[in-house]
Short mmCIF file of C-alpha atoms and ligand atoms in Angstrom, two decimals:
data_model
loop_
_atom_site.label_atom_id
_atom_site.label_comp_id
_atom_site.label_asym_id
_atom_site.label_seq_id
_atom_site.Cartn_x
_atom_site.Cartn_y
_atom_site.Cartn_z
CA MET A 1 10.98 -9.00 -46.78
CA GLU A 2 9.86 -12.08 -44.77
CA GLY A 3 13.73 -13.05 -45.26
CA ILE A 4 14.81 -9.72 -43.74
CA LEU A 5 12.42 -9.91 -41.08
CA CYS A 6 13.49 -13.62 -40.47
CA CYS A 7 17.10 -12.01 -40.47
CA ILE A 8 16.79 -9.39 -37.91
CA ILE A 9 14.64 -11.57 -35.09
CA LYS A 10 17.57 -14.41 -35.86
CA GLU A 11 19.87 -11.41 -34.92
CA GLY A 12 17.81 -10.34 -31.88
CA ARG A 13 17.79 -14.02 -30.80
CA ASN A 14 21.70 -13.86 -30.86
CA MET A 15 21.88 -10.60 -28.90
CA PHE A 16 22.96 -11.96 -26.25
CA SER A 17 25.70 -15.21 -26.29
CA GLN A 18 25.88 -15.77 -22.56
CA GLN A 19 23.69 -18.53 -21.36
CA THR A 20 24.16 -18.21 -17.33
CA GLY A 21 24.40 -14.61 -15.42
CA PRO A 22 22.64 -12.97 -12.09
CA ILE A 23 19.48 -11.48 -11.33
CA GLY A 24 18.78 -7.92 -12.38
CA ILE A 25 17.21 -5.80 -10.61
CA PHE A 26 15.57 -2.33 -11.50
CA ASP A 27 13.79 0.56 -10.32
CA SER A 28 13.52 4.49 -11.31
CA GLY A 29 15.76 5.03 -8.37
CA TYR A 30 16.29 3.99 -4.89
CA GLY A 31 13.33 2.30 -4.12
CA GLY A 32 14.19 -0.98 -5.87
CA LEU A 33 16.38 -1.48 -2.91
CA THR A 34 13.95 -2.18 -0.82
CA VAL A 35 12.81 -5.18 -3.20
CA PHE A 36 16.27 -6.20 -3.50
CA ASP A 37 17.27 -5.72 0.31
CA LYS A 38 14.49 -8.56 0.92
CA ILE A 39 15.14 -10.98 -1.90
CA ARG A 40 19.05 -10.88 -1.20
CA GLN A 41 18.42 -12.05 2.23
CA ALA A 42 15.62 -14.79 1.03
CA MET A 43 18.82 -16.02 -1.81
CA PRO A 44 21.94 -14.88 -0.57
CA GLU A 45 24.08 -17.16 -3.00
CA TYR A 46 22.67 -15.86 -6.09
CA ASP A 47 24.43 -12.66 -7.79
CA TYR A 48 22.38 -9.55 -8.61
CA ILE A 49 23.09 -6.47 -10.67
CA TYR A 50 20.88 -3.79 -9.44
CA LEU A 51 20.39 -0.75 -11.57
CA GLY A 52 18.59 2.91 -10.79
CA ASP A 53 17.68 5.18 -13.46
CA ASN A 54 18.35 8.05 -10.46
CA ALA A 55 19.20 10.49 -13.68
CA ARG A 56 15.70 10.18 -14.90
CA ALA A 57 13.76 9.64 -11.83
CA PRO A 58 10.84 9.65 -10.79
CA TYR A 59 8.99 7.93 -13.10
CA GLY A 60 5.50 8.15 -11.39
CA GLN A 61 4.28 11.28 -13.22
CA ARG A 62 5.37 10.26 -16.72
CA SER A 63 3.81 8.95 -19.66
CA PHE A 64 3.26 5.58 -21.24
CA GLU A 65 5.61 5.67 -23.96
CA VAL A 66 7.95 7.29 -21.93
CA VAL A 67 8.00 4.58 -19.03
CA TYR A 68 8.23 2.04 -21.47
CA ARG A 69 10.95 3.19 -23.49
CA PHE A 70 12.95 4.14 -20.14
CA THR A 71 12.63 0.62 -18.82
CA ARG A 72 13.35 -1.04 -21.83
CA GLN A 73 16.67 0.94 -21.69
CA ALA A 74 17.41 -0.54 -18.55
CA VAL A 75 16.35 -4.16 -19.24
CA LEU A 76 18.31 -4.08 -22.25
CA LYS A 77 21.31 -2.90 -20.39
CA LEU A 78 20.88 -5.62 -17.98
CA PHE A 79 21.02 -8.60 -20.67
CA GLU A 80 23.70 -6.69 -22.50
CA GLU A 81 25.55 -7.07 -18.55
CA GLY A 82 24.39 -10.99 -18.62
CA CYS A 83 21.50 -10.82 -16.52
CA GLN A 84 19.38 -13.77 -17.27
CA LEU A 85 16.33 -12.66 -15.52
CA VAL A 86 15.31 -9.16 -14.60
CA ILE A 87 12.71 -7.91 -11.92
CA LEU A 88 11.18 -4.95 -12.49
CA ALA A 89 11.00 -3.72 -8.68
CA CYS A 90 9.07 -0.95 -9.63
CA ASN A 91 5.15 -0.53 -9.78
CA THR A 92 5.12 2.10 -12.10
CA ALA A 93 7.27 0.30 -14.52
CA SER A 94 5.54 -3.13 -13.97
CA ALA A 95 2.39 -1.36 -14.59
CA LYS A 96 3.28 0.68 -17.57
CA ALA A 97 6.25 -1.16 -19.49
CA LEU A 98 5.96 -5.20 -17.99
CA ARG A 99 3.63 -6.64 -20.69
CA SER A 100 4.85 -4.79 -24.06
CA ILE A 101 9.05 -5.72 -22.74
CA GLN A 102 7.17 -9.46 -22.58
CA GLN A 103 5.32 -9.50 -25.32
CA LEU A 104 7.07 -7.39 -27.96
CA ASP A 105 11.10 -6.89 -26.78
CA LEU A 106 11.85 -10.61 -25.29
CA PRO A 107 10.69 -12.71 -28.17
CA GLU A 108 13.15 -10.61 -30.26
CA TRP A 109 16.24 -9.84 -27.93
CA ASP A 110 16.28 -13.68 -25.99
CA ALA A 111 12.80 -15.59 -25.58
CA GLU A 112 14.90 -17.65 -23.12
CA ARG A 113 15.43 -14.74 -20.71
CA ARG A 114 12.34 -13.50 -18.59
CA VAL A 115 11.07 -10.11 -16.90
CA LEU A 116 9.11 -10.39 -13.88
CA GLY A 117 6.95 -7.12 -11.98
CA VAL A 118 6.00 -6.72 -8.59
CA ILE A 119 2.23 -6.29 -9.11
CA ARG A 120 1.36 -9.67 -8.86
CA PRO A 121 3.24 -10.94 -6.33
CA THR A 122 1.74 -8.69 -4.50
CA VAL A 123 -2.11 -9.00 -5.61
CA GLU A 124 -1.58 -12.91 -4.92
CA ILE A 125 -1.43 -12.48 -1.19
CA MET A 126 -4.29 -9.64 -0.76
CA ASP A 127 -6.82 -12.19 0.08
CA ARG A 128 -4.88 -13.73 2.80
CA ILE A 129 -3.93 -10.71 4.60
CA SER A 130 -7.46 -8.46 4.90
CA THR A 131 -10.49 -9.33 6.61
CA THR A 132 -13.08 -6.68 5.50
CA LYS A 133 -12.12 -7.29 1.98
CA HIS A 134 -11.50 -3.54 1.58
CA ILE A 135 -8.34 -2.74 0.24
CA GLY A 136 -6.39 0.61 -0.20
CA ILE A 137 -3.50 0.92 -2.80
CA LEU A 138 -1.08 3.50 -2.29
CA GLY A 139 1.30 4.39 -5.52
CA THR A 140 2.32 6.82 -7.97
CA SER A 141 0.33 8.74 -10.25
CA GLY A 142 0.79 6.62 -12.91
CA THR A 143 0.14 3.39 -11.26
CA ILE A 144 -3.11 4.37 -9.86
CA SER A 145 -4.41 5.56 -13.05
CA SER A 146 -2.83 2.24 -15.08
CA GLN A 147 -5.65 0.89 -12.65
CA SER A 148 -3.46 -2.45 -12.96
CA TYR A 149 -3.46 -3.42 -9.17
CA SER A 150 -7.82 -2.92 -9.58
CA LEU A 151 -7.88 -5.13 -12.90
CA GLU A 152 -5.35 -7.36 -11.21
CA ILE A 153 -7.35 -8.01 -8.00
CA GLY A 154 -10.49 -7.59 -9.99
CA LYS A 155 -9.33 -10.88 -11.88
CA MET A 156 -8.11 -13.08 -8.98
CA PHE A 157 -10.42 -11.57 -6.26
CA PRO A 158 -13.24 -9.99 -7.56
CA HIS A 159 -15.08 -10.10 -4.25
CA ILE A 160 -12.07 -7.58 -2.79
CA LYS A 161 -13.04 -3.86 -3.28
CA VAL A 162 -10.25 -1.81 -3.97
CA THR A 163 -9.41 1.99 -3.78
CA GLY A 164 -6.41 3.56 -5.21
CA GLU A 165 -4.60 6.71 -3.80
CA ALA A 166 -1.94 8.71 -6.30
CA CYS A 167 0.68 10.03 -3.83
CA PRO A 168 2.57 11.81 -6.43
CA MET A 169 4.89 13.66 -3.55
CA TRP A 170 5.73 10.80 -1.72
CA ALA A 171 8.65 8.68 -4.23
CA PRO A 172 10.44 12.44 -4.84
CA LEU A 173 10.48 13.09 -0.78
CA VAL A 174 12.42 9.82 -0.30
CA GLU A 175 14.42 10.24 -3.90
CA ASN A 176 15.33 13.62 -2.43
CA ASN A 177 16.26 12.25 1.13
CA GLU A 178 13.24 14.22 2.75
CA PHE A 179 10.94 11.16 4.21
CA ASP A 180 11.67 12.40 7.80
CA SER A 181 10.80 15.88 7.30
CA PRO A 182 7.85 17.80 8.22
CA GLY A 183 6.84 17.86 4.63
CA ALA A 184 6.55 14.20 4.22
CA ASP A 185 4.50 14.31 7.88
CA TYR A 186 1.92 16.78 5.84
CA PHE A 187 1.52 14.57 2.47
CA VAL A 188 1.68 11.27 4.43
CA LYS A 189 -1.14 12.99 6.46
CA LYS A 190 -3.16 14.41 3.29
CA HIS A 191 -3.33 11.07 1.37
CA LEU A 192 -3.80 8.70 4.04
CA ASP A 193 -6.91 11.22 5.66
CA HIS A 194 -8.04 11.15 1.97
CA ILE A 195 -8.10 7.47 1.04
CA LEU A 196 -9.71 6.43 4.47
CA SER A 197 -12.35 9.20 3.77
CA VAL A 198 -12.82 7.43 0.69
CA ASP A 199 -13.33 4.01 1.98
CA PRO A 200 -13.69 4.00 5.74
CA ARG A 201 -13.58 0.13 5.73
CA ILE A 202 -10.12 -0.35 4.18
CA ASP A 203 -8.31 -2.53 6.70
CA THR A 204 -5.37 -3.09 4.41
CA LEU A 205 -2.99 -0.95 2.43
CA VAL A 206 -0.66 -1.41 0.18
CA LEU A 207 2.46 0.47 -0.32
CA GLY A 208 2.25 0.09 -4.25
CA CYS A 209 5.46 1.94 -4.54
CA THR A 210 8.94 0.58 -3.44
CA HIS A 211 10.35 3.84 -2.53
CA TYR A 212 7.01 4.15 0.19
CA PRO A 213 8.53 1.74 3.03
CA LEU A 214 10.92 4.50 3.81
CA LEU A 215 7.89 6.24 5.11
CA ILE A 216 6.66 3.24 6.52
CA GLY A 217 7.08 5.18 10.17
CA LYS A 218 5.00 8.52 9.38
CA ILE A 219 2.40 6.47 7.51
CA LYS A 220 1.50 4.12 10.65
CA GLN A 221 2.03 7.56 12.91
CA TYR A 222 -0.99 8.73 11.12
CA LEU A 223 -3.28 5.51 10.96
CA PRO A 224 -5.54 4.82 12.81
CA ALA A 225 -5.10 1.18 14.79
CA GLY A 226 -6.12 -2.35 13.40
CA ILE A 227 -5.28 -1.28 9.79
CA THR A 228 -2.04 -3.38 8.15
CA VAL A 229 0.35 -1.68 6.06
CA LEU A 230 1.89 -3.87 3.56
CA PRO A 231 5.23 -3.13 1.99
CA GLN A 232 5.78 -5.57 -1.20
CA GLY A 233 9.66 -6.84 -0.62
CA GLU A 234 9.16 -9.82 1.28
CA TYR A 235 6.43 -11.43 -0.64
CA VAL A 236 8.01 -10.62 -3.91
CA ALA A 237 11.26 -12.74 -2.67
CA GLU A 238 8.66 -15.15 -1.64
CA SER A 239 7.08 -15.22 -5.09
CA LEU A 240 10.79 -15.41 -6.88
CA ILE A 241 11.74 -18.03 -4.95
CA ASP A 242 8.29 -19.94 -6.07
CA TYR A 243 8.92 -19.02 -9.71
CA LEU A 244 12.01 -20.45 -9.58
CA ASN A 245 11.26 -23.83 -8.28
CA ARG A 246 8.49 -24.02 -10.88
CA HIS A 247 11.03 -23.08 -13.54
CA PRO A 248 14.28 -24.83 -13.26
CA GLU A 249 15.45 -24.10 -16.28
CA MET A 250 15.84 -20.62 -15.55
CA ASN A 251 17.10 -21.73 -12.14
CA ARG A 252 20.31 -22.95 -13.88
CA ARG A 253 21.10 -20.48 -15.70
CA LEU A 254 21.37 -18.10 -12.64
CA THR A 255 24.93 -18.00 -11.34
CA ARG A 256 25.54 -18.01 -7.55
CA GLY A 257 28.76 -16.34 -5.77
CA GLY A 258 26.61 -13.98 -3.77
CA GLU A 259 28.08 -10.79 -6.01
CA CYS A 260 26.20 -7.69 -6.05
CA ARG A 261 26.28 -4.76 -8.79
CA PHE A 262 24.74 -1.79 -8.42
CA LEU A 263 24.50 0.39 -11.06
CA THR A 264 23.17 4.13 -11.35
CA THR A 265 22.71 6.54 -14.00
CA GLU A 266 23.31 9.12 -11.92
CA SER A 267 26.49 10.40 -9.78
CA ALA A 268 28.05 7.11 -7.76
CA THR A 269 29.08 9.09 -4.58
CA LYS A 270 25.31 10.16 -4.15
CA PHE A 271 23.79 6.94 -4.82
CA SER A 272 26.04 5.19 -2.88
CA ASP A 273 25.77 7.86 0.28
CA ALA A 274 21.67 7.14 -0.61
CA ALA A 275 21.72 3.67 -0.68
CA SER A 276 23.24 3.65 3.17
CA VAL A 277 19.84 4.31 4.08
CA PHE A 278 18.04 1.70 2.42
CA LEU A 279 20.91 -1.15 2.76
CA ASN A 280 23.28 -1.80 5.87
CA ASP A 281 26.67 -2.60 3.85
CA PRO A 282 28.61 0.04 2.59
CA ILE A 283 28.30 -0.60 -1.37
CA GLU A 284 30.20 0.49 -4.56
CA VAL A 285 28.68 1.93 -7.40
CA GLU A 286 29.23 2.53 -11.14
CA GLN A 287 27.93 5.03 -13.18
CA ILE A 288 26.78 4.35 -16.20
CA SER A 289 24.87 5.62 -19.19
CA ILE A 290 21.60 3.90 -20.84
CA ASP A 291 20.22 6.20 -23.38
N1 LIG B 1 9.63 2.81 -7.38
C1 LIG B 1 8.54 3.25 -8.21
C2 LIG B 1 7.86 2.54 -7.96
O1 LIG B 1 7.48 1.38 -7.43
C3 LIG B 1 8.91 4.15 -8.77
C4 LIG B 1 8.60 5.81 -8.34
C5 LIG B 1 8.95 6.86 -9.17
O2 LIG B 1 10.15 6.66 -9.86
O3 LIG B 1 8.34 7.78 -9.26
O4 LIG B 1 6.40 2.93 -8.64
#
């Protein structure tokens, strides 16, 4: 039995022969493009593959088990495409799947490759951004109910008071190109009013879902003055640069040709049309299947 197990693990370790390749960026849909854009601006020389599981988005209200299964399939696909490092540019996947992938899957697939999330880099900057030390997290139902932000902040900055607000309609509004509609006004105002009534001392609101930067105009419109709204992209990019400085062995594995590929599980045309809202240049997109 031990022999068989060894063999399976050994096979797993040999699963990906490629030892250099691009950075993979994954999200349930388009939201991760807000993170990808900041990373690419900060590190334009690297190669990237973006994968959006648009056919199954949104993930926000899906169970732990389903988010883990879908995210695992996506990471596996990015590894098969040669990615050496994958960023889960999705808070829901970071909250529900990151730890299991790091602890259970990576050692079997390839112990040298890495998967990183977006929650930790966001939490790291909170103490320097907030004056009142009262912070609000806006996220999907999955991210808020996982309590990932409160737990991480509690470990790093126990003096910060955290209030979470699930905004289940916000990602679907963005995913369906309705982020500038009267419906968006209604749902944005509703959740901002609620979180500020729960803790009126909040001075920083974290956009804890990578789709939400598309709603930032409306969010600012309905907030009282003096509240900072924090999208994550630039902090994730800063943190990635810092990570690669601290891990030259990973940095050496990443190819640099300035190339970007875009993969989606939905229609390629739909993705490239919608992506033009997030990115300035037109892009070519490939439709793939990951399940
Ligand atoms: N953009 C994702 C996040 O950061 C997921 C949104 C969704 O699929 O519900 O949580």
